[in-house]
């Protein structure tokens, strides 16, 4: 029985451990946080695929270094980060609560008021490390749409499971799921 | 009465809004997340000041882009991120609970088991966006020390309030506090 999956993005290869997330399913665990090398490689590869836009928008925490690196490559001095809760520094925060279709878990995402104002009427790209069930992406899209932004692309390093068949996202590599045999 | 503070790091200037955090105190709100430009500038300036080390270690979420950028400049393919809770992907996580001296609030920081193993016996630099009361830094230091790492430097973009007088940290600029007049 396999216990790891070998992922290659451009010139970077990682052996991802398989972890059980239920009695029926293992997933390949891809930890982007701290992996500067794979982020730099993936950002360089995805930058060429992205359409013109005013801002990149991601959600904390795992999307942050990837959004940072892509923003740099696209010559954008800033990107927007949706937080998972209202923070003390925020002014008139915009909050979206989205219930996961698959898990029924409620997810909260928050934009600081000035960031929401900045996005109004702008063309934006949603960016994340992995798109899997699509729940996180849907929550982020609900939030930026409420802020008045137009989503012109949805991008990720990896599309996991069924997400690989979506034609409304841009990604670099597929990440399979590993059902129990 | 002033309602903003002008911060300059190298060639980048930001006007930080002052926000009340109690009836007696305003702080200058510095939001590093999303500000690729100031992160790149600050990373370039602090890199030269850092001693040799095996790893940079930061805590989610605000320290992440800064650690990413400094790691790149130092030629380190990876850095370590302590999370604020145990995550599904973690294997034998190492958890530190530290109570804030100033607020009595308990803070939890977590290292994934393989990351903790990686840090054992290594020389590491703690890195964050702002050092203020020092509570977050203390929690992070407790965690990496438990993992068996040796802290050779503590670095931040900014030292806020009394932290500016510390001689055990490296930082680029001071950030004043603004008590009610």
CSV table of C-alpha atoms in Angstrom, one decimal:
chain,number,residue,atom,x,y,z
A,1,UNK,CA,0.0,0.0,0.0
A,2,UNK,CA,1.4,3.4,-0.9
A,3,UNK,CA,2.1,5.8,1.9
A,4,UNK,CA,3.3,8.8,-0.1
A,5,UNK,CA,2.6,10.7,-3.3
A,6,UNK,CA,5.3,12.3,-5.4
A,7,UNK,CA,4.3,15.8,-6.5
A,8,UNK,CA,6.3,17.7,-9.1
A,9,UNK,CA,5.8,21.4,-9.8
A,10,UNK,CA,8.2,22.7,-12.5
A,11,UNK,CA,11.7,21.8,-11.2
A,12,UNK,CA,10.6,21.1,-7.6
A,13,UNK,CA,9.6,17.6,-6.4
A,14,UNK,CA,8.0,16.8,-3.0
A,15,UNK,CA,7.1,13.5,-1.5
A,16,UNK,CA,3.7,14.1,0.2
A,17,UNK,CA,2.7,11.8,3.1
A,18,UNK,CA,-0.7,10.3,2.8
A,19,UNK,CA,-2.9,10.9,5.8
A,20,UNK,CA,-6.3,9.4,6.7
A,21,UNK,CA,-9.1,12.0,6.8
A,22,UNK,CA,-11.9,9.5,7.3
A,23,UNK,CA,-12.1,5.7,7.4
A,24,UNK,CA,-12.6,5.7,3.6
A,25,UNK,CA,-10.2,8.3,2.4
A,26,UNK,CA,-6.5,9.3,2.5
A,27,UNK,CA,-5.3,12.6,1.1
A,28,UNK,CA,-1.8,13.6,0.2
A,29,UNK,CA,-0.7,16.2,2.7
A,30,UNK,CA,0.7,19.3,1.0
A,31,UNK,CA,2.1,21.8,3.4
A,32,UNK,CA,2.9,25.0,1.6
A,33,UNK,CA,3.7,27.1,4.7
A,34,UNK,CA,7.4,27.3,5.1
A,35,UNK,CA,8.2,25.9,1.7
A,36,UNK,CA,9.7,29.0,0.0
A,37,UNK,CA,11.2,27.0,-2.8
A,38,UNK,CA,8.0,25.4,-4.1
A,39,UNK,CA,6.1,28.7,-3.7
A,40,UNK,CA,8.7,30.6,-5.8
A,41,UNK,CA,8.6,27.9,-8.5
A,42,UNK,CA,4.8,27.7,-8.6
A,43,UNK,CA,4.4,31.5,-8.6
A,44,UNK,CA,6.7,31.8,-11.6
A,45,UNK,CA,4.7,29.2,-13.5
A,46,UNK,CA,1.2,30.5,-12.7
A,47,UNK,CA,2.0,34.1,-13.3
A,48,UNK,CA,2.1,33.6,-17.1
A,49,UNK,CA,-1.3,32.0,-17.1
A,50,UNK,CA,-3.2,34.8,-15.2
A,51,UNK,CA,-5.3,37.4,-17.0
A,52,UNK,CA,-4.9,41.1,-16.3
A,53,UNK,CA,-6.5,42.2,-13.0
A,54,UNK,CA,-6.4,45.0,-10.4
A,55,UNK,CA,-5.8,42.8,-7.3
A,56,UNK,CA,-5.1,39.3,-6.1
A,57,UNK,CA,-7.2,38.1,-3.2
A,58,UNK,CA,-6.4,35.2,-0.9
A,59,UNK,CA,-7.5,33.8,2.4
A,60,UNK,CA,-5.3,33.3,5.5
A,61,UNK,CA,-3.1,31.5,6.2
A,62,UNK,CA,-1.9,29.1,3.5
A,63,UNK,CA,-2.6,31.3,0.5
A,64,UNK,CA,-0.5,34.2,1.8
A,65,UNK,CA,3.1,33.4,0.7
A,66,UNK,CA,1.8,32.3,-2.8
A,67,UNK,CA,-0.2,35.5,-3.2
A,68,UNK,CA,2.8,37.5,-2.0
A,69,UNK,CA,5.1,35.9,-4.5
A,70,UNK,CA,2.7,36.1,-7.5
A,71,UNK,CA,1.9,39.8,-6.7
A,72,UNK,CA,5.6,40.6,-6.8
A,73,UNK,CA,6.0,38.8,-10.2
A,74,UNK,CA,3.0,40.7,-11.6
A,75,UNK,CA,4.4,44.0,-10.3
A,76,UNK,CA,1.5,44.5,-7.9
A,77,UNK,CA,2.6,46.3,-4.8
A,78,UNK,CA,-0.2,44.9,-2.8
A,79,UNK,CA,-2.7,42.0,-2.5
A,80,UNK,CA,-5.7,41.5,-0.3
A,81,UNK,CA,-5.9,38.9,2.5
A,82,UNK,CA,-9.3,37.8,3.9
A,83,UNK,CA,-8.9,36.9,7.6
A,84,UNK,CA,-10.8,34.1,9.4
A,85,UNK,CA,-12.1,36.4,12.1
A,86,UNK,CA,-12.7,40.1,12.8
A,87,UNK,CA,-9.4,41.6,14.1
A,88,UNK,CA,-8.9,44.6,16.4
A,89,UNK,CA,-7.3,46.7,13.7
A,90,UNK,CA,-10.3,46.5,11.4
A,91,UNK,CA,-12.6,49.4,10.5
A,92,UNK,CA,-16.2,48.4,9.4
A,93,UNK,CA,-15.2,44.9,8.5
A,94,UNK,CA,-17.2,43.0,5.8
A,95,UNK,CA,-18.1,39.5,7.0
A,96,UNK,CA,-19.2,36.5,4.9
A,97,UNK,CA,-20.5,33.3,6.5
A,98,UNK,CA,-20.6,30.4,4.1
A,99,UNK,CA,-21.8,26.9,4.9
A,100,UNK,CA,-19.9,24.1,3.4
A,101,UNK,CA,-22.0,21.9,1.1
A,102,UNK,CA,-20.0,18.9,1.9
A,103,UNK,CA,-19.4,19.2,5.6
A,104,UNK,CA,-22.1,21.6,6.7
A,105,UNK,CA,-19.4,23.4,8.6
A,106,UNK,CA,-19.7,27.2,8.7
A,107,UNK,CA,-16.8,29.2,7.5
A,108,UNK,CA,-16.3,32.9,8.3
A,109,UNK,CA,-14.1,35.2,6.2
A,110,UNK,CA,-13.6,38.8,6.8
A,111,UNK,CA,-12.3,41.8,4.8
A,112,UNK,CA,-11.1,45.0,6.6
A,113,UNK,CA,-13.4,47.9,5.5
A,114,UNK,CA,-10.8,49.8,3.6
A,115,UNK,CA,-9.8,46.6,1.7
A,116,UNK,CA,-13.4,46.0,0.8
A,117,UNK,CA,-13.7,49.6,-0.4
A,118,UNK,CA,-10.6,49.1,-2.5
A,119,UNK,CA,-12.1,46.0,-4.2
A,120,UNK,CA,-15.3,47.7,-5.2
A,121,UNK,CA,-15.7,47.8,-9.0
A,122,UNK,CA,-12.3,46.1,-9.4
A,123,UNK,CA,-11.2,43.1,-11.5
A,124,UNK,CA,-9.7,40.5,-9.1
A,125,UNK,CA,-8.1,37.1,-9.2
A,126,UNK,CA,-8.8,34.7,-6.4
A,127,UNK,CA,-5.7,32.7,-5.5
A,128,UNK,CA,-5.0,29.8,-3.1
A,129,UNK,CA,-2.7,26.9,-2.6
A,130,UNK,CA,-5.1,24.0,-3.3
A,131,UNK,CA,-8.6,24.0,-4.6
A,132,UNK,CA,-10.3,20.8,-3.4
A,133,UNK,CA,-14.1,20.7,-2.5
A,134,UNK,CA,-14.3,24.4,-3.6
A,135,UNK,CA,-15.8,25.4,-0.3
A,136,UNK,CA,-13.0,27.9,0.6
A,137,UNK,CA,-13.0,29.3,-2.8
A,138,UNK,CA,-16.8,29.8,-2.7
A,139,UNK,CA,-16.6,31.6,0.6
A,140,UNK,CA,-13.9,33.9,-0.7
A,141,UNK,CA,-15.9,34.6,-3.9
A,142,UNK,CA,-19.0,35.4,-1.8
A,143,UNK,CA,-17.0,37.9,0.2
A,144,UNK,CA,-15.4,39.7,-2.7
A,145,UNK,CA,-18.6,39.8,-4.7
A,146,UNK,CA,-20.3,41.4,-1.7
A,147,UNK,CA,-17.5,43.9,-1.7
A,148,UNK,CA,-18.4,44.7,-5.4
A,149,UNK,CA,-15.5,43.1,-7.1
A,150,UNK,CA,-15.6,41.2,-10.4
A,151,UNK,CA,-13.8,37.8,-10.3
A,152,UNK,CA,-11.9,37.4,-13.5
A,153,UNK,CA,-9.9,34.2,-12.6
A,154,UNK,CA,-9.6,31.6,-9.9
A,155,UNK,CA,-6.1,30.2,-9.5
A,156,UNK,CA,-4.3,27.6,-7.4
A,157,UNK,CA,-1.1,25.6,-7.4
A,158,UNK,CA,-3.1,22.3,-7.2
A,159,UNK,CA,-6.5,21.0,-8.0
A,160,UNK,CA,-7.4,18.1,-5.7
A,161,UNK,CA,-9.9,15.3,-6.6
A,162,UNK,CA,-12.9,16.4,-8.6
A,163,UNK,CA,-11.6,20.0,-8.8
A,164,UNK,CA,-9.2,18.9,-11.5
A,165,UNK,CA,-12.2,18.6,-13.9
A,166,UNK,CA,-13.4,22.2,-13.3
A,167,UNK,CA,-13.1,24.5,-16.3
A,168,UNK,CA,-13.5,27.7,-14.3
A,169,UNK,CA,-10.1,27.4,-12.5
A,170,UNK,CA,-6.5,27.7,-13.4
A,171,UNK,CA,-4.0,25.4,-11.8
A,172,UNK,CA,-0.6,23.8,-12.3
A,173,UNK,CA,-0.9,20.2,-11.2
A,174,UNK,CA,-3.6,17.7,-10.2
A,175,UNK,CA,-3.6,16.1,-6.7
A,176,UNK,CA,-5.3,12.8,-6.6
A,177,UNK,CA,-7.4,11.6,-3.7
A,178,UNK,CA,-6.7,8.1,-2.2
A,179,UNK,CA,-9.8,6.1,-1.3
A,180,UNK,CA,-9.4,3.0,0.8
A,181,UNK,CA,-8.9,-0.1,-1.3
B,1,UNK,CA,-4.9,65.6,17.8
B,2,UNK,CA,-3.0,63.3,15.4
B,3,UNK,CA,-4.9,60.5,13.8
B,4,UNK,CA,-2.1,58.8,11.9
B,5,UNK,CA,1.6,58.0,12.1
B,6,UNK,CA,4.0,58.1,9.2
B,7,UNK,CA,6.2,55.1,9.1
B,8,UNK,CA,9.2,54.9,6.8
B,9,UNK,CA,11.2,51.7,6.2
B,10,UNK,CA,14.0,52.2,3.7
B,11,UNK,CA,12.3,53.7,0.6
B,12,UNK,CA,8.8,52.8,1.6
B,13,UNK,CA,6.5,55.1,3.5
B,14,UNK,CA,3.1,54.3,5.0
B,15,UNK,CA,0.6,56.4,6.8
B,16,UNK,CA,-0.7,54.2,9.7
B,17,UNK,CA,-4.1,55.0,11.2
B,18,UNK,CA,-4.2,55.4,15.0
B,19,UNK,CA,-6.7,53.1,16.6
B,20,UNK,CA,-7.9,53.0,20.2
B,21,UNK,CA,-7.1,49.7,22.0
B,22,UNK,CA,-8.3,50.9,25.4
B,23,UNK,CA,-9.6,54.2,26.9
B,24,UNK,CA,-6.0,55.2,27.6
B,25,UNK,CA,-4.1,54.1,24.5
B,26,UNK,CA,-4.0,54.4,20.8
B,27,UNK,CA,-1.7,52.3,18.6
B,28,UNK,CA,-0.5,52.8,15.0
B,29,UNK,CA,-2.2,50.1,13.0
B,30,UNK,CA,0.4,48.4,10.8
B,31,UNK,CA,-1.1,45.8,8.5
B,32,UNK,CA,1.7,43.8,6.9
B,33,UNK,CA,-0.6,41.2,5.2
B,34,UNK,CA,-1.1,42.2,1.6
B,35,UNK,CA,1.7,44.8,1.6
B,36,UNK,CA,4.2,43.1,-0.7
B,37,UNK,CA,6.2,46.2,-1.3
B,38,UNK,CA,7.0,47.0,2.4
B,39,UNK,CA,7.8,43.3,3.0
B,40,UNK,CA,10.3,43.2,0.2
B,41,UNK,CA,12.0,46.4,1.3
B,42,UNK,CA,12.1,45.3,5.0
B,43,UNK,CA,13.4,41.8,4.2
B,44,UNK,CA,16.2,43.3,2.1
B,45,UNK,CA,17.2,45.6,4.9
B,46,UNK,CA,17.0,43.1,7.8
B,47,UNK,CA,18.8,40.2,5.9
B,48,UNK,CA,22.1,41.9,6.2
B,49,UNK,CA,21.7,42.2,10.0
B,50,UNK,CA,21.0,38.6,10.7
B,51,UNK,CA,23.6,36.1,12.0
B,52,UNK,CA,24.1,32.7,10.4
B,53,UNK,CA,21.4,30.2,11.3
B,54,UNK,CA,19.9,26.9,10.1
B,55,UNK,CA,16.2,28.1,10.0
B,56,UNK,CA,13.9,31.0,10.4
B,57,UNK,CA,10.9,30.4,12.5
B,58,UNK,CA,7.8,32.6,12.6
B,59,UNK,CA,4.2,32.3,13.8
B,60,UNK,CA,1.1,32.5,11.7
B,61,UNK,CA,-0.3,34.6,10.2
B,62,UNK,CA,1.4,38.0,9.9
B,63,UNK,CA,5.0,36.8,10.1
B,64,UNK,CA,4.6,34.5,7.1
B,65,UNK,CA,5.3,36.8,4.1
B,66,UNK,CA,8.2,38.4,5.9
B,67,UNK,CA,9.8,35.0,6.8
B,68,UNK,CA,9.2,33.8,3.2
B,69,UNK,CA,11.0,36.8,1.8
B,70,UNK,CA,13.9,36.8,4.2
B,71,UNK,CA,14.3,33.0,3.7
B,72,UNK,CA,14.6,33.6,-0.1
B,73,UNK,CA,17.2,36.4,0.3
B,74,UNK,CA,19.3,34.2,2.7
B,75,UNK,CA,19.1,31.3,0.2
B,76,UNK,CA,17.1,29.1,2.6
B,77,UNK,CA,14.7,26.9,0.7
B,78,UNK,CA,12.4,26.6,3.8
B,79,UNK,CA,11.4,28.2,7.0
B,80,UNK,CA,9.2,27.0,9.8
B,81,UNK,CA,5.7,28.3,10.7
B,82,UNK,CA,4.2,27.7,14.1
B,83,UNK,CA,0.4,27.5,13.8
B,84,UNK,CA,-2.2,28.8,16.3
B,85,UNK,CA,-4.0,25.4,16.6
B,86,UNK,CA,-3.4,21.7,15.9
B,87,UNK,CA,-4.2,21.0,12.3
B,88,UNK,CA,-5.5,17.8,10.7
B,89,UNK,CA,-2.3,17.3,8.7
B,90,UNK,CA,0.0,17.3,11.7
B,91,UNK,CA,1.9,14.2,13.0
B,92,UNK,CA,2.7,14.2,16.8
B,93,UNK,CA,2.4,18.0,17.1
B,94,UNK,CA,4.4,19.9,19.7
B,95,UNK,CA,2.2,22.4,21.6
B,96,UNK,CA,3.2,25.3,23.8
B,97,UNK,CA,0.7,27.2,25.9
B,98,UNK,CA,2.0,30.5,27.2
B,99,UNK,CA,0.1,33.0,29.3
B,100,UNK,CA,0.6,36.6,28.5
B,101,UNK,CA,2.1,38.6,31.4
B,102,UNK,CA,0.3,41.7,30.4
B,103,UNK,CA,-3.2,40.4,29.4
B,104,UNK,CA,-3.3,37.0,31.2
B,105,UNK,CA,-4.6,35.6,27.9
B,106,UNK,CA,-3.4,32.2,27.0
B,107,UNK,CA,-1.8,31.7,23.7
B,108,UNK,CA,-1.4,28.4,22.0
B,109,UNK,CA,1.3,27.7,19.4
B,110,UNK,CA,1.9,24.5,17.6
B,111,UNK,CA,4.7,22.9,15.6
B,112,UNK,CA,4.1,19.9,13.4
B,113,UNK,CA,6.1,16.9,14.7
B,114,UNK,CA,8.4,16.7,11.7
B,115,UNK,CA,9.1,20.4,11.9
B,116,UNK,CA,9.9,20.1,15.6
B,117,UNK,CA,12.3,17.2,14.8
B,118,UNK,CA,13.9,19.3,12.2
B,119,UNK,CA,14.6,22.1,14.7
B,120,UNK,CA,16.2,19.9,17.3
B,121,UNK,CA,19.8,21.0,17.9
B,122,UNK,CA,19.6,23.7,15.2
B,123,UNK,CA,20.5,27.4,15.4
B,124,UNK,CA,17.4,29.4,14.6
B,125,UNK,CA,16.2,33.0,14.2
B,126,UNK,CA,12.8,34.0,15.4
B,127,UNK,CA,11.2,36.4,13.0
B,128,UNK,CA,8.0,38.4,13.2
B,129,UNK,CA,6.5,41.7,11.8
B,130,UNK,CA,6.3,43.6,15.1
B,131,UNK,CA,7.6,43.0,18.6
B,132,UNK,CA,5.5,44.8,21.1
B,133,UNK,CA,4.8,43.4,24.6
B,134,UNK,CA,7.0,40.5,23.6
B,135,UNK,CA,4.3,37.9,24.5
B,136,UNK,CA,4.1,36.4,21.0
B,137,UNK,CA,7.9,36.2,20.8
B,138,UNK,CA,8.0,34.5,24.3
B,139,UNK,CA,5.5,31.9,23.2
B,140,UNK,CA,7.4,31.2,20.1
B,141,UNK,CA,10.7,30.9,21.9
B,142,UNK,CA,9.2,28.6,24.5
B,143,UNK,CA,8.0,26.3,21.6
B,144,UNK,CA,11.3,26.2,19.7
B,145,UNK,CA,13.2,25.7,22.9
B,146,UNK,CA,11.0,22.7,23.8
B,147,UNK,CA,11.8,21.4,20.3
B,148,UNK,CA,15.5,21.6,21.2
B,149,UNK,CA,16.5,24.6,19.0
B,150,UNK,CA,19.0,27.3,20.0
B,151,UNK,CA,17.7,30.8,19.4
B,152,UNK,CA,20.6,32.9,17.9
B,153,UNK,CA,18.6,36.0,17.1
B,154,UNK,CA,15.1,37.6,17.4
B,155,UNK,CA,14.2,39.9,14.5
B,156,UNK,CA,11.3,42.1,13.5
B,157,UNK,CA,10.5,44.9,11.1
B,158,UNK,CA,9.3,47.1,14.0
B,159,UNK,CA,9.8,47.4,17.8
B,160,UNK,CA,6.7,48.9,19.4
B,161,UNK,CA,6.7,50.9,22.6
B,162,UNK,CA,9.1,49.6,25.3
B,163,UNK,CA,10.4,46.9,23.0
B,164,UNK,CA,12.5,49.5,21.2
B,165,UNK,CA,14.7,49.6,24.3
B,166,UNK,CA,15.4,45.8,24.3
B,167,UNK,CA,19.0,44.9,23.4
B,168,UNK,CA,18.2,41.2,22.6
B,169,UNK,CA,16.2,41.9,19.4
B,170,UNK,CA,17.1,43.2,15.9
B,171,UNK,CA,14.7,45.6,14.3
B,172,UNK,CA,14.5,48.2,11.6
B,173,UNK,CA,12.3,51.0,13.0
B,174,UNK,CA,10.6,52.0,16.2
B,175,UNK,CA,6.9,52.3,16.4
B,176,UNK,CA,5.7,54.6,19.2
B,177,UNK,CA,2.6,54.1,21.4
B,178,UNK,CA,0.1,56.9,21.7
B,179,UNK,CA,-1.3,57.3,25.2
B,180,UNK,CA,-4.4,59.5,25.6
B,181,UNK,CA,-3.4,63.1,26.3
